[in-house]
Coordinates of C-alpha atoms (C1' of nucleotides) in Angstrom, one line a residue:
Chain W
M687 CA 141.2 85.9 60.6
P688 CA 138.1 84.4 62.2
K689 CA 138.6 82.6 65.5
S690 CA 136.9 79.5 64.2
R691 CA 135.2 78.0 61.3
S692 CA 137.9 79.3 59.0
Y693 CA 136.1 77.7 56.1
K694 CA 133.5 80.4 56.3
L695 CA 134.3 83.2 54.0
V696 CA 131.6 85.7 54.6
A697 CA 132.5 88.7 56.7
E698 CA 131.2 89.3 60.2
P699 CA 127.7 90.8 59.5
A700 CA 127.6 94.5 60.2
D701 CA 124.6 94.2 62.5
L702 CA 126.2 91.9 65.0
P703 CA 129.0 93.0 67.2
S704 CA 132.2 91.0 67.3
E705 CA 132.1 87.9 69.4
A706 CA 134.5 89.4 71.9
D707 CA 132.6 92.6 72.2
Q708 CA 129.3 90.8 72.6
A709 CA 130.7 88.4 75.2
H710 CA 132.1 91.4 77.0
R711 CA 128.8 93.1 77.2
F712 CA 127.0 90.1 78.5
E713 CA 129.7 89.6 81.1
K714 CA 129.2 93.2 82.3
A715 CA 125.5 92.6 82.6
R716 CA 126.1 89.4 84.6
S717 CA 128.5 91.1 87.0
A718 CA 126.1 94.0 87.5
Q719 CA 123.4 91.5 88.3
A720 CA 125.7 89.9 90.9
T721 CA 126.0 93.1 92.9
A722 CA 122.4 94.2 92.4
L723 CA 121.1 92.5 95.5
L724 CA 123.8 93.9 97.7
E725 CA 123.1 97.4 96.4
D726 CA 119.4 97.0 97.1
Y727 CA 119.9 95.9 100.6
A728 CA 122.5 98.6 101.4
E729 CA 120.2 101.3 100.1
L730 CA 117.2 99.9 101.9
I731 CA 119.0 99.5 105.2
S732 CA 120.4 103.0 105.0
D733 CA 116.9 104.3 104.3
L734 CA 115.3 102.5 107.2
I735 CA 118.0 103.7 109.6
G736 CA 117.5 107.2 108.3
T737 CA 113.7 107.2 108.6
E738 CA 112.9 104.6 111.3
G739 CA 116.0 104.8 113.4
E740 CA 116.8 101.2 112.9
A741 CA 116.8 98.4 110.2
R742 CA 115.2 95.2 111.3
P743 CA 115.3 92.0 109.3
T744 CA 111.5 91.6 109.2
D745 CA 111.1 95.2 108.0
I746 CA 113.7 94.7 105.3
A747 CA 112.1 91.5 104.3
R748 CA 108.6 93.1 104.0
R749 CA 109.9 96.0 101.9
L750 CA 111.8 93.7 99.6
G751 CA 108.8 91.3 99.3
V752 CA 110.8 88.3 100.5
S753 CA 110.5 86.0 103.5
H754 CA 112.4 87.0 106.5
A755 CA 114.6 83.9 106.2
T756 CA 115.7 85.1 102.8
A757 CA 116.4 88.5 104.1
I758 CA 118.5 87.2 106.9
K759 CA 120.5 85.0 104.5
S760 CA 121.2 88.0 102.3
I761 CA 122.2 90.1 105.3
A762 CA 124.7 87.4 106.1
R763 CA 126.1 87.9 102.7
L764 CA 126.3 91.6 103.2
K765 CA 128.3 90.9 106.4
R766 CA 130.6 88.5 104.6
E767 CA 131.3 91.2 102.0
G768 CA 132.1 93.8 104.8
L769 CA 129.1 96.0 104.0
A770 CA 127.0 95.4 107.2
T771 CA 127.3 94.4 110.8
S772 CA 124.8 92.9 113.2
K773 CA 124.7 91.1 116.5
L774 CA 122.3 88.3 117.4
Y775 CA 118.8 89.5 117.8
R776 CA 119.8 93.1 117.2
G777 CA 119.2 95.3 114.2
V778 CA 121.4 95.6 111.1
F779 CA 123.9 98.4 110.6
L780 CA 126.1 99.4 107.7
T781 CA 129.8 99.6 107.8
P782 CA 131.4 102.7 106.3
A783 CA 131.8 100.8 103.1
G784 CA 128.1 99.9 103.2
E785 CA 127.2 103.5 103.8
M786 CA 129.2 104.7 100.9
L787 CA 127.6 102.1 98.7
A788 CA 124.2 103.1 99.9
R789 CA 124.9 106.8 99.1
R790 CA 126.1 106.0 95.6
V791 CA 123.2 103.7 95.0
R792 CA 120.6 106.3 96.2
A793 CA 122.1 109.0 94.1
R794 CA 122.1 106.8 91.1
H795 CA 118.6 105.7 91.7
R796 CA 117.4 109.3 91.8
L797 CA 119.2 110.2 88.7
V798 CA 117.7 107.3 86.8
V799 CA 114.2 108.1 87.9
D800 CA 114.7 111.7 87.1
L801 CA 116.0 111.0 83.7
L802 CA 113.1 108.6 82.9
V803 CA 110.6 111.2 84.0
A804 CA 112.5 113.9 82.0
V805 CA 112.1 111.9 78.8
G806 CA 108.4 111.4 79.4
V807 CA 108.0 108.3 81.5
P808 CA 105.2 108.5 84.0
Q809 CA 106.4 108.8 87.6
E810 CA 105.1 105.4 88.8
A811 CA 106.5 103.5 85.8
A812 CA 109.8 105.3 86.3
E813 CA 110.0 104.3 89.9
V814 CA 109.2 100.7 89.1
D815 CA 111.5 100.3 86.1
A816 CA 114.4 102.2 87.8
E817 CA 114.5 99.6 90.5
G818 CA 115.8 97.1 87.8
I819 CA 117.5 99.5 85.5
E820 CA 119.7 101.3 88.0
H821 CA 122.0 98.4 88.5
H822 CA 123.0 98.4 84.9
V823 CA 123.8 102.1 84.5
S824 CA 127.5 102.7 84.2
E825 CA 129.4 105.7 85.5
E826 CA 129.7 107.0 82.0
T827 CA 126.0 106.8 81.4
L828 CA 125.3 108.3 84.7
R829 CA 127.4 111.3 83.8
A830 CA 125.5 111.7 80.6
F831 CA 122.2 111.6 82.5
A832 CA 123.4 114.3 84.9
K833 CA 124.5 116.4 82.0
Y834 CA 121.3 116.0 80.2
L835 CA 119.4 117.0 83.4
G836 CA 121.5 120.1 83.6
R837 CA 123.4 118.9 86.7
A838 CA 126.7 118.5 85.0
Chain K
M846 CA 96.8 101.1 111.1
P847 CA 100.3 99.9 110.6
K848 CA 100.8 96.3 109.7
S849 CA 103.2 95.8 112.7
R850 CA 104.9 97.6 115.5
S851 CA 101.7 99.4 116.3
Y852 CA 103.5 101.1 119.2
K853 CA 105.3 103.2 116.7
L854 CA 103.4 106.4 116.2
V855 CA 105.4 108.2 113.6
A856 CA 103.9 108.4 110.2
E857 CA 105.4 106.7 107.1
P858 CA 108.2 108.9 106.0
A859 CA 107.5 110.7 102.8
D860 CA 110.7 109.8 101.1
L861 CA 110.0 106.0 101.3
P862 CA 107.3 104.3 99.3
S863 CA 104.8 102.2 101.1
E864 CA 105.9 98.7 102.1
A865 CA 103.4 97.2 99.6
D866 CA 104.6 99.5 96.7
Q867 CA 108.2 98.9 97.4
A868 CA 107.8 95.2 97.7
H869 CA 105.9 95.2 94.4
R870 CA 108.7 97.1 92.6
F871 CA 111.3 94.6 93.8
E872 CA 109.1 91.7 92.7
K873 CA 108.9 93.2 89.3
A874 CA 112.6 93.6 89.1
R875 CA 113.1 90.0 90.1
S876 CA 110.6 88.6 87.6
A877 CA 112.2 90.7 84.9
Q878 CA 115.6 89.2 85.8
A879 CA 114.1 85.7 85.6
T880 CA 113.2 86.1 82.0
A881 CA 116.3 88.1 81.0
L882 CA 118.3 85.0 80.2
L883 CA 115.6 83.6 77.9
E884 CA 115.3 86.9 76.2
D885 CA 119.0 87.1 75.5
Y886 CA 119.2 83.6 74.1
A887 CA 116.1 84.1 71.9
E888 CA 117.5 87.3 70.4
L889 CA 120.9 85.9 69.9
I890 CA 119.6 82.7 68.3
S891 CA 117.5 84.7 66.0
D892 CA 120.4 87.0 65.1
L893 CA 122.7 84.0 64.4
I894 CA 120.1 82.3 62.2
G895 CA 119.6 85.6 60.3
T896 CA 123.2 86.3 59.7
E897 CA 124.9 82.9 59.7
G898 CA 122.1 80.7 58.6
E899 CA 122.3 78.6 61.7
A900 CA 122.6 78.9 65.5
R901 CA 125.0 76.5 67.0
P902 CA 125.6 76.0 70.7
T903 CA 129.3 76.8 70.6
D904 CA 128.7 80.0 68.7
I905 CA 126.0 80.9 71.1
A906 CA 128.3 80.2 74.0
R907 CA 131.1 82.2 72.6
R908 CA 128.9 85.2 72.0
L909 CA 127.5 85.1 75.5
G910 CA 130.8 84.5 77.0
V911 CA 129.9 81.3 78.8
S912 CA 131.0 77.7 78.5
H913 CA 129.3 75.6 75.9
A914 CA 127.9 73.4 78.7
T915 CA 126.2 76.4 80.2
A916 CA 124.8 77.4 76.9
I917 CA 123.4 73.9 76.3
K918 CA 121.8 73.8 79.6
S919 CA 120.1 77.2 79.0
I920 CA 119.0 76.0 75.5
A921 CA 117.4 73.1 77.3
R922 CA 115.5 75.6 79.4
L923 CA 114.4 77.5 76.3
K924 CA 113.1 74.2 74.9
R925 CA 111.2 73.5 78.2
E926 CA 109.6 76.9 77.9
G927 CA 108.5 76.2 74.4
L928 CA 110.7 78.9 72.8
A929 CA 113.2 76.7 70.9
T930 CA 113.7 73.3 69.4
S931 CA 116.7 71.3 68.5
K932 CA 117.6 67.7 67.7
L933 CA 120.6 65.9 68.9
Y934 CA 123.8 67.2 67.3
R935 CA 121.9 69.6 65.2
G936 CA 121.5 73.4 65.5
V937 CA 119.0 75.3 67.5
F938 CA 115.8 76.8 66.1
L939 CA 113.2 79.1 67.5
T940 CA 109.5 78.2 67.8
P941 CA 107.0 80.8 66.6
A942 CA 106.8 81.9 70.2
G943 CA 110.5 82.2 70.4
E944 CA 110.6 84.2 67.2
M945 CA 108.0 86.6 68.5
L946 CA 110.0 87.0 71.7
A947 CA 113.2 87.6 69.7
R948 CA 111.5 90.3 67.6
R949 CA 110.1 92.1 70.6
V950 CA 113.5 91.9 72.4
R951 CA 115.4 93.2 69.4
A952 CA 113.0 96.1 68.9
R953 CA 113.2 97.0 72.6
H954 CA 117.0 96.7 72.5
R955 CA 117.3 99.2 69.6
L956 CA 114.9 101.6 71.3
V957 CA 116.8 101.5 74.5
V958 CA 120.2 102.1 72.8
D959 CA 118.7 104.9 70.7
L960 CA 117.2 106.6 73.7
L961 CA 120.5 106.4 75.6
V962 CA 122.4 107.9 72.6
A963 CA 119.7 110.5 72.2
V964 CA 120.2 111.8 75.8
G965 CA 124.0 111.9 75.2
V966 CA 125.4 108.5 76.2
P967 CA 128.3 107.5 74.1
Q968 CA 127.5 104.8 71.6
E969 CA 129.7 102.1 73.1
A970 CA 128.5 102.7 76.7
A971 CA 124.9 102.7 75.4
E972 CA 125.4 99.3 73.8
V973 CA 127.0 97.9 77.0
D974 CA 124.5 99.3 79.4
A975 CA 121.5 98.5 77.2
E976 CA 122.3 94.8 77.5
G977 CA 121.4 94.9 81.1
I978 CA 118.9 97.7 81.1
E979 CA 116.6 96.5 78.4
H980 CA 115.2 93.6 80.5
H981 CA 113.7 96.1 83.0
V982 CA 112.1 98.5 80.6
S983 CA 108.3 98.2 80.8
E984 CA 105.9 98.6 77.9
E985 CA 104.8 101.9 79.2
T986 CA 108.4 103.2 79.5
L987 CA 109.1 101.8 76.0
R988 CA 106.2 103.8 74.6
A989 CA 107.6 106.9 76.3
F990 CA 110.9 106.3 74.7
A991 CA 109.4 105.9 71.3
K992 CA 107.5 109.1 71.7
Y993 CA 110.5 110.9 72.8
L994 CA 112.4 109.7 69.8
G995 CA 109.7 110.9 67.6
R996 CA 108.5 107.4 66.6
A997 CA 105.2 107.6 68.4
Chain O
dC721 C1' 107.5 88.3 136.6
dC722 C1' 105.8 85.5 133.5
dC723 C1' 103.2 84.2 129.2
dG724 C1' 102.1 84.7 124.7
dA725 C1' 103.1 87.1 120.5
dT726 C1' 106.6 88.8 117.7
dT727 C1' 110.9 88.8 116.0
dT728 C1' 115.1 86.6 114.9
dG729 C1' 117.8 82.8 113.6
dT730 C1' 118.7 77.9 111.7
dA731 C1' 118.1 73.9 108.8
dG732 C1' 117.1 72.1 104.8
dC733 C1' 114.8 72.0 100.4
dC734 C1' 114.6 73.7 95.4
dA735 C1' 115.8 75.8 90.6
dC736 C1' 119.0 78.5 88.3
dG737 C1' 123.1 79.5 85.9
dG738 C1' 127.8 79.3 86.2
dC739 C1' 131.9 75.8 85.9
dT740 C1' 135.1 71.4 84.7
dA741 C1' 135.7 66.9 83.2
dC742 C1' 134.4 63.3 80.4
dA743 C1' 131.7 60.8 76.7
dA744 C1' 129.6 60.6 72.3
dT745 C1' 128.9 62.2 67.7
dT746 C1' 129.9 64.6 63.6
dA747 C1' 132.7 66.5 60.1
dA748 C1' 137.3 67.3 57.5
dG749 C1' 141.4 65.8 55.5
dG750 C1' 144.8 62.7 54.1
Chain D
dC570 C1' 137.6 55.1 54.7
dC571 C1' 139.7 56.1 58.7
dT572 C1' 141.7 59.1 61.9
dT573 C1' 141.7 63.2 64.2
dA574 C1' 139.8 67.7 65.4
dA575 C1' 135.8 70.0 66.5
dT576 C1' 131.4 70.0 68.1
dT577 C1' 127.7 68.5 71.0
dG578 C1' 126.0 66.4 75.0
dT579 C1' 126.1 64.5 80.0
dA580 C1' 127.3 64.4 84.8
dG581 C1' 128.2 66.5 88.7
dC582 C1' 130.0 70.3 91.5
dC583 C1' 129.2 75.1 93.5
dG584 C1' 127.1 79.6 95.1
dT585 C1' 123.0 82.3 94.9
dG586 C1' 118.6 83.5 96.3
dG587 C1' 114.1 82.0 96.8
dC588 C1' 111.0 79.1 100.1
dT589 C1' 108.9 76.4 104.4
dA590 C1' 109.3 74.6 108.9
dC591 C1' 111.0 74.7 113.3
dA592 C1' 113.7 76.6 117.2
dA593 C1' 115.3 80.4 120.1
dA594 C1' 115.2 84.9 121.9
dT595 C1' 113.1 89.2 122.9
dC596 C1' 109.4 92.2 124.1
dG597 C1' 104.9 93.9 126.0
dG598 C1' 100.8 93.4 128.7
dG599 C1' 98.6 91.6 132.2

DNA sequence: CCCGATTTGTAGCCACGGCTACAATTAAGG
DNA sequence: CCTTAATTGTAGCCGTGGCTACAAATCGGG
């Protein structure tokens, strides 16, 4: 029985998922979006520490294309979430949890770029699109990507 | 010459894109995210009108998994952006611009799902992930997908 | 060692997109 | 036709993630 509008007798159209399924999908997308920023910061901080030896708020801000104030506020959120640490006027560091997240994110990012390239997307477009796409790729999809790329 | 920290003599590490490039990618991802909500609403409204004959705020809200108040506020934004129209206590309709957007979004959504399935992602995972991924797929990448699927 | 530039941090603003609570309107049934 | 349920709309709150402007600390060169 339909959840509402019981006077409507037509069946659920085949080309639309059930209300519950559809709502569930959107909720997933929203929750993925909520963690996207944390993931981007974690990966970037890890990269900067790896290549520059340190991750400084202004560098982070420049790389993300935001003001330093925005970066500092986001770093504060990372600290609240237990992913990063920093002392006043010192650089930013990742906690073990932050490092783990960074590693996962970096691996996922590479897989996404590689898959895009493998199906014929030009390198630069793949890099750009992957930056947004990666946050919405589930573990299951990731496994499929790895398998497709022969890294199962 | 580096934009800052001129005392640093090491070259830009090869595994990180230039600051400008990276910032540009993140900006792209952010702007895509900003339009994602409008795209989801436009597609859903179009679907509902097509299958149910009308698009009512509560149905929209249920399908998106948000409160009706949230849906109504978002519909107001669609109206501000010239994508939808509605009169008090009547259903929601799309403007020609809204319809165009909906068509583009629907086609893109299908292409993304089909590509995911084609590379081995299970149907349901493809549907879920596509909901978040689709907003970040550029025209160029879309063309590559179509070509890969033999629909060039 | 101090002065000025750079970096870091803080304060406060805004729009967005969630929410609950309440008001108004419409629609259905007796 | 009137009452009640459902729907629609409004008000106001919250956290997020942008921003600018200003303050504080650090760092490098003279």
